[in-house]
Amino acid sequence: MVATDDAWIVERTGIRERRIAAPGQACSDLGTRAAQQALTAAGVEPTDLDLILVATCTGDQPLPSTACLMQTQLGARRAAACDLSAACCGFVYALSVADAYVKTGSRYVLVVGAEVMSAITDWTDRSTCILFGDGAGAAVVGPAEGNRGILSTHLRSDGGLGELICVPGGGSTMPPNEKMLAENAQYLKMKGNETYKVAIKTLEEIARETLSAHGLTVNDIDLYVPHQANIRILKAVAERLQLPMEKVFMNIDRYGNTSAASIPLALDEAVKAGRIKDGSLVMIGAFGAGLTWASALIRW
Ligand code: UT7
């Protein structure tokens, strides 16, 4: 499709494979499958959910929300439902909202990160079309016992750098029309190299802030689960934090950058691989369009 090759992609991004949704397979289809698995794993019924938050930038359609579509598919009759737009940070942002709801009396909040990035990918732009993948992950957030649970969340944004990653068309600035299509404005645009530098800096900063909020150092962390954007970003952040790579979870080689889905996908694989156990201290960190960056510390 574009002038690129496997060696460049592997060396510059760490990506070897990606998953792409089938034609007609929408964000809510992926999200509902992940949500059902999360509810089963948690032993929670859909009717026990108070709130469904879907972090996505590739929802099924502008209205209604993907969360409302999923609420029906899941049969979560009692649940409020809405989407949350914070791009690659969406899952961490949604986790933070869920944490606040649970701490103020809600019982169970379903947090979903689901993306069909292939729908907003310009397959003629080699700087972006080699990066993104489709996927979904979900978590059920409920009251924690003892010293376990979400210890803190840390969220930041800088809208002044919004142009680094954006989809310029399809909203009220440039509604869907012939001009938008002629300019390919419905697709994601990214200034990759500038984004890369800000990503490393902000991921390091927010990780340090998270650790120092608890008087901890990287030595106390059992596993760091970062947003899977680029293997070089993950290695650079680990080096700056002096965090050994054995403590950094990576699966970008098999999924690419799945935006809001990347952290829940990684958490699920880390649990299944036995790298997160009961009592593990896990730090998650993300960076993405907005710009937004975020982190959370979780005692599993
Ligand atoms: O998840 C949300 C946040 N997003 C990110 O964190 C993404 C951050 N950015 C990145 O991951 C990297 O910047 C990219 C992987 C997107 C690009 O890697 P880079 O090392 O920053 O490359 P570059 O943009 O500086 O381009 C280097 C060269 C250029 O050629 P010249 O000008 O040096 O001749 C590009 O035209 O690589 C060229 N290039 C490619 N070559 C082969 C760009 N894309 C490709 C490609 N295949 N797919």
Coordinates of C-alpha atoms and ligand atoms in Angstrom, one line a residue:
M1 CA 0.0 0.0 0.0
V2 CA 2.8 2.4 0.9
A3 CA 6.6 2.6 0.5
T4 CA 7.7 0.8 3.7
D5 CA 9.2 -2.5 4.7
D6 CA 9.0 -4.9 7.6
A7 CA 12.6 -4.1 8.8
W8 CA 11.7 -0.4 9.2
I9 CA 8.5 -1.1 11.0
V10 CA 10.0 -3.6 13.4
E11 CA 13.1 -1.4 14.2
R12 CA 11.3 1.9 14.5
T13 CA 8.1 0.7 16.3
G14 CA 8.5 -2.9 17.6
I15 CA 5.3 -3.9 15.8
R16 CA 5.2 -7.3 14.0
E17 CA 1.5 -8.1 13.9
R18 CA -1.8 -6.3 14.3
R19 CA -5.4 -7.1 14.5
I20 CA -7.9 -5.4 12.2
A21 CA -11.7 -5.6 12.8
A22 CA -13.7 -7.4 10.1
P23 CA -15.9 -5.3 7.8
G24 CA -19.0 -4.4 9.7
Q25 CA -17.5 -5.2 13.1
A26 CA -17.9 -2.0 15.2
C27 CA -16.3 -0.7 18.4
S28 CA -19.3 -1.9 20.5
D29 CA -18.9 -5.4 19.1
L30 CA -15.3 -5.6 20.3
G31 CA -16.1 -3.8 23.6
T32 CA -19.1 -6.1 24.4
R33 CA -17.0 -9.2 24.0
A34 CA -14.3 -7.8 26.3
A35 CA -16.9 -6.6 28.8
Q36 CA -18.6 -10.1 29.0
Q37 CA -15.2 -11.7 29.7
A38 CA -14.5 -9.1 32.4
L39 CA -17.9 -9.6 34.0
T40 CA -17.4 -13.3 34.1
A41 CA -13.9 -13.0 35.5
A42 CA -15.2 -10.7 38.2
G43 CA -18.3 -12.8 39.0
V44 CA -20.5 -9.7 38.5
E45 CA -23.9 -9.7 36.7
P46 CA -24.6 -7.1 34.1
T47 CA -27.6 -6.0 36.2
D48 CA -25.2 -5.2 39.1
L49 CA -23.5 -2.4 37.0
D50 CA -24.2 1.2 38.1
L51 CA -22.2 2.8 35.3
I52 CA -20.6 1.9 32.0
L53 CA -17.7 4.1 30.7
V54 CA -16.4 3.4 27.3
A55 CA -13.1 5.1 26.4
T56 CA -12.9 5.3 22.7
C57 CA -12.1 7.7 19.8
T58 CA -13.6 5.4 17.3
G59 CA -17.1 4.8 18.6
D60 CA -19.8 3.1 16.4
Q61 CA -21.4 6.4 15.4
P62 CA -21.5 10.0 16.7
L63 CA -24.8 9.3 18.5
P64 CA -25.9 7.4 20.5
S65 CA -22.8 6.7 22.6
T66 CA -21.0 3.4 22.2
A67 CA -21.6 2.9 25.9
C68 CA -25.3 3.0 25.5
L69 CA -25.2 0.5 22.6
M70 CA -23.1 -1.8 24.8
Q71 CA -25.5 -1.3 27.8
T72 CA -28.2 -2.9 25.6
Q73 CA -26.0 -5.6 24.2
L74 CA -24.9 -6.5 27.8
G75 CA -28.4 -6.3 29.3
A76 CA -27.1 -3.9 32.0
R77 CA -30.5 -2.5 32.7
R78 CA -29.7 -0.5 35.8
A79 CA -26.5 1.1 34.4
A80 CA -25.9 4.7 33.3
A81 CA -23.7 4.8 30.3
C82 CA -21.5 7.3 28.5
D83 CA -18.3 7.5 26.4
L84 CA -15.2 9.2 27.5
S85 CA -12.9 10.9 24.9
A86 CA -9.2 11.0 26.0
A87 CA -7.7 9.0 23.1
C88 CA -4.9 6.7 24.2
C89 CA -5.3 7.9 27.8
G90 CA -9.0 7.0 27.8
F91 CA -8.7 3.8 29.8
V92 CA -6.7 5.5 32.6
Y93 CA -9.0 8.5 32.6
A94 CA -12.1 6.3 32.8
L95 CA -10.5 4.2 35.5
S96 CA -10.0 7.4 37.5
V97 CA -13.7 8.4 37.1
A98 CA -14.8 4.8 38.0
D99 CA -12.5 5.0 41.1
A100 CA -14.2 8.2 42.2
Y101 CA -17.7 6.7 41.7
V102 CA -16.9 3.6 43.7
K103 CA -15.3 5.6 46.5
T104 CA -18.5 7.7 46.7
G105 CA -20.9 4.8 46.9
S106 CA -21.4 3.2 43.5
R107 CA -21.0 -0.6 43.6
Y108 CA -19.7 -1.6 40.2
V109 CA -18.5 0.4 37.2
L110 CA -17.5 -1.2 33.9
V111 CA -14.6 0.5 32.3
V112 CA -14.0 -0.4 28.6
G113 CA -11.2 0.7 26.3
A114 CA -12.3 -0.2 22.7
E115 CA -11.1 1.0 19.4
V116 CA -11.5 0.3 15.7
M117 CA -8.5 2.5 14.7
S118 CA -8.6 1.0 11.2
A119 CA -11.7 3.1 10.6
I120 CA -9.8 6.4 11.0
T121 CA -6.5 5.2 9.5
D122 CA -5.3 6.7 6.2
W123 CA -3.9 3.6 4.4
T124 CA -1.9 5.9 2.1
D125 CA -0.1 7.6 4.9
R126 CA 3.0 5.6 5.8
S127 CA 3.7 7.6 8.9
T128 CA 0.5 6.4 10.6
C129 CA -0.8 3.4 8.8
I130 CA 1.9 1.1 10.1
L131 CA 1.1 1.8 13.7
F132 CA -2.5 1.3 14.7
G133 CA -4.5 -1.8 15.5
D134 CA -8.0 -2.7 16.6
G135 CA -9.0 -4.2 19.9
A136 CA -10.8 -3.9 23.2
G137 CA -10.2 -4.6 26.9
A138 CA -12.4 -4.2 29.9
A139 CA -12.3 -4.1 33.7
V140 CA -14.9 -4.2 36.4
V141 CA -14.2 -1.7 39.2
G142 CA -15.7 -2.4 42.6
P143 CA -15.1 -1.8 46.3
A144 CA -11.7 -3.1 47.3
E145 CA -10.8 -4.8 50.6
G146 CA -7.8 -4.0 52.8
N147 CA -4.9 -2.1 51.1
R148 CA -5.8 -3.4 47.6
G149 CA -7.3 -1.4 44.8
I150 CA -6.6 1.7 42.9
L151 CA -4.2 3.7 45.1
S152 CA -4.2 6.9 43.1
T153 CA -4.7 8.2 39.6
H154 CA -2.9 11.2 38.0
L155 CA -4.4 12.9 35.0
R156 CA -2.9 15.7 32.9
S157 CA -3.6 17.5 29.6
D158 CA -2.3 20.2 27.3
G159 CA -4.7 21.3 24.6
G160 CA -2.1 23.7 23.2
L161 CA -0.4 20.7 21.6
G162 CA -3.7 19.2 20.2
E163 CA -2.5 19.5 16.6
L164 CA 0.2 16.9 17.1
I165 CA -2.4 14.1 16.9
C166 CA -5.8 14.9 15.5
V167 CA -8.7 13.9 13.2
P168 CA -9.6 17.4 11.7
G169 CA -12.8 16.4 10.0
G170 CA -16.2 14.9 10.9
G171 CA -17.0 17.3 13.8
S172 CA -18.6 20.7 13.9
T173 CA -15.5 22.5 12.7
M174 CA -15.5 20.5 9.4
P175 CA -18.8 18.5 9.2
P176 CA -18.8 15.5 6.9
N177 CA -19.0 16.8 3.3
E178 CA -17.2 16.7 0.0
K179 CA -14.5 19.1 1.2
M180 CA -13.7 16.9 4.2
L181 CA -13.4 13.8 2.0
A182 CA -11.3 15.6 -0.6
E183 CA -8.8 16.6 2.1
N184 CA -8.9 13.1 3.7
A185 CA -9.7 15.0 6.9
Q186 CA -11.7 12.1 8.4
Y187 CA -8.4 10.3 9.0
L188 CA -6.0 10.5 11.9
K189 CA -3.0 12.9 11.4
M190 CA 0.1 12.7 13.5
K191 CA 3.3 14.6 13.8
G192 CA 5.1 11.4 14.9
N193 CA 8.5 12.6 15.8
E194 CA 7.4 15.6 17.8
T195 CA 4.8 13.4 19.6
Y196 CA 7.5 10.8 20.3
K197 CA 9.6 13.3 22.2
V198 CA 6.7 14.7 24.3
A199 CA 5.6 11.2 25.0
I200 CA 8.9 10.2 26.6
K201 CA 9.1 13.3 28.7
T202 CA 5.5 13.3 30.0
L203 CA 5.4 9.5 30.7
E204 CA 8.6 9.9 32.8
E205 CA 7.2 12.9 34.6
I206 CA 3.8 11.3 35.5
A207 CA 5.4 8.1 36.6
R208 CA 7.7 10.0 39.0
E209 CA 4.7 12.0 40.3
T210 CA 2.8 8.9 40.9
L211 CA 5.6 7.2 42.8
S212 CA 6.5 10.2 44.8
A213 CA 2.8 10.7 45.8
H214 CA 3.2 7.4 47.8
G215 CA 6.9 7.9 48.8
L216 CA 7.8 5.0 46.5
T217 CA 10.6 4.4 44.1
V218 CA 10.7 2.2 40.9
N219 CA 12.2 -0.6 43.1
D220 CA 8.8 -0.9 44.8
I221 CA 6.9 -1.6 41.5
D222 CA 6.3 -5.2 40.5
L223 CA 5.2 -4.3 37.0
Y224 CA 4.9 -1.2 34.8
V225 CA 2.2 -1.5 32.2
P226 CA 2.4 1.4 29.8
H227 CA 0.3 2.3 26.8
Q228 CA 1.8 0.4 23.9
A229 CA 2.7 3.2 21.4
N230 CA 6.2 2.4 20.3
I231 CA 8.8 0.0 21.7
R232 CA 11.4 2.7 21.6
I233 CA 9.3 5.0 23.7
L234 CA 8.8 2.3 26.3
K235 CA 12.6 1.6 26.4
A236 CA 13.5 5.2 26.7
V237 CA 11.0 5.8 29.5
A238 CA 12.3 2.7 31.4
E239 CA 15.9 3.9 31.0
R240 CA 15.1 7.4 32.3
L241 CA 13.3 5.9 35.3
Q242 CA 16.1 3.3 35.7
L243 CA 13.4 0.7 35.6
P244 CA 14.7 -2.7 34.4
M245 CA 12.9 -3.9 31.2
E246 CA 11.9 -7.1 33.0
K247 CA 9.5 -4.9 34.9
V248 CA 8.0 -3.4 31.8
F249 CA 5.1 -5.3 30.2
M250 CA 5.1 -5.2 26.4
N251 CA 2.8 -6.7 23.8
I252 CA 3.0 -4.1 21.1
D253 CA 4.7 -6.6 18.8
R254 CA 1.4 -8.5 18.4
Y255 CA -1.2 -5.7 18.6
G256 CA 0.3 -2.4 17.5
N257 CA -1.0 0.8 19.0
T258 CA -4.6 0.1 20.0
S259 CA -5.2 3.5 21.6
A260 CA -7.6 3.2 24.6
A261 CA -7.6 -0.6 24.4
S262 CA -3.9 -1.1 24.8
I263 CA -3.6 -0.9 28.7
P264 CA -6.6 -3.3 29.4
L265 CA -5.3 -5.7 26.8
A266 CA -1.9 -5.6 28.4
L267 CA -3.2 -6.0 31.9
D268 CA -5.3 -9.0 30.9
E269 CA -2.3 -10.7 29.3
A270 CA 0.0 -9.8 32.2
V271 CA -2.5 -11.4 34.6
K272 CA -2.9 -14.5 32.5
A273 CA 0.9 -14.8 32.1
G274 CA 1.3 -14.7 35.9
R275 CA 3.2 -11.5 35.8
I276 CA 0.5 -9.8 37.9
K277 CA -0.6 -11.7 41.0
D278 CA -2.7 -10.9 44.0
G279 CA -0.8 -8.2 46.0
S280 CA 1.3 -7.0 43.0
L281 CA 2.0 -3.3 42.8
V282 CA 1.2 -2.3 39.3
M283 CA 1.8 1.2 37.7
I284 CA 0.0 2.0 34.4
G285 CA 0.9 5.0 32.3
A286 CA -0.5 6.4 29.0
F287 CA 0.0 9.3 26.6
G288 CA -2.0 10.4 23.6
A289 CA -4.0 12.9 21.6
G290 CA -5.3 16.0 23.4
L291 CA -2.6 16.0 24.4
T292 CA -3.3 13.9 27.5
W293 CA -1.1 11.8 29.8
A294 CA -2.0 9.8 32.8
S295 CA -0.9 7.3 35.3
A296 CA -2.3 5.1 38.1
L297 CA -1.0 2.9 40.8
I298 CA -2.9 -0.3 41.6
R299 CA -2.4 -2.8 44.4
W300 CA -3.8 -5.9 42.6
Ligands
UT7_1 O1 -0.4 6.6 20.9 C1 -0.5 7.9 20.8 C2 0.8 8.6 20.7 N1 1.5 8.3 19.6 C3 2.8 8.0 19.6 O2 3.3 7.9 20.7 C4 3.6 7.9 18.4 C5 4.9 8.5 18.6 N2 5.7 8.5 17.4 C6 6.3 7.4 16.9 O3 6.1 6.3 17.3 C7 7.4 7.6 15.8 O4 7.6 9.0 15.6 C8 7.0 7.0 14.4 C9 7.1 5.5 14.5 C10 5.6 7.4 14.0 C11 8.0 7.4 13.4 O5 9.3 7.1 13.8 P1 10.5 8.2 13.7 O6 11.7 7.5 14.1 O7 10.0 9.3 14.6 O8 10.5 8.6 12.2 P2 10.4 10.0 11.5 O9 9.0 10.4 11.5 O10 11.5 10.9 12.1 O11 10.9 9.7 10.1 C12 12.2 9.2 9.8 C13 12.3 8.8 8.3 C14 11.7 9.8 7.4 O12 12.5 9.8 6.2 P3 13.6 10.9 6.0 O13 12.9 12.2 6.0 O14 14.6 10.7 7.1 O15 14.1 10.5 4.6 C15 10.3 9.3 7.1 O16 9.8 9.8 5.8 O17 11.5 7.6 8.1 C16 10.5 7.8 7.1 N3 9.4 7.0 7.3 C17 9.2 5.8 6.9 N4 10.0 5.0 6.2 C18 9.6 3.7 6.0 C19 8.2 7.4 8.0 N5 7.4 6.4 8.0 C20 8.0 5.3 7.3 C21 7.6 4.0 7.0 N6 8.4 3.3 6.3 N7 6.4 3.5 7.4

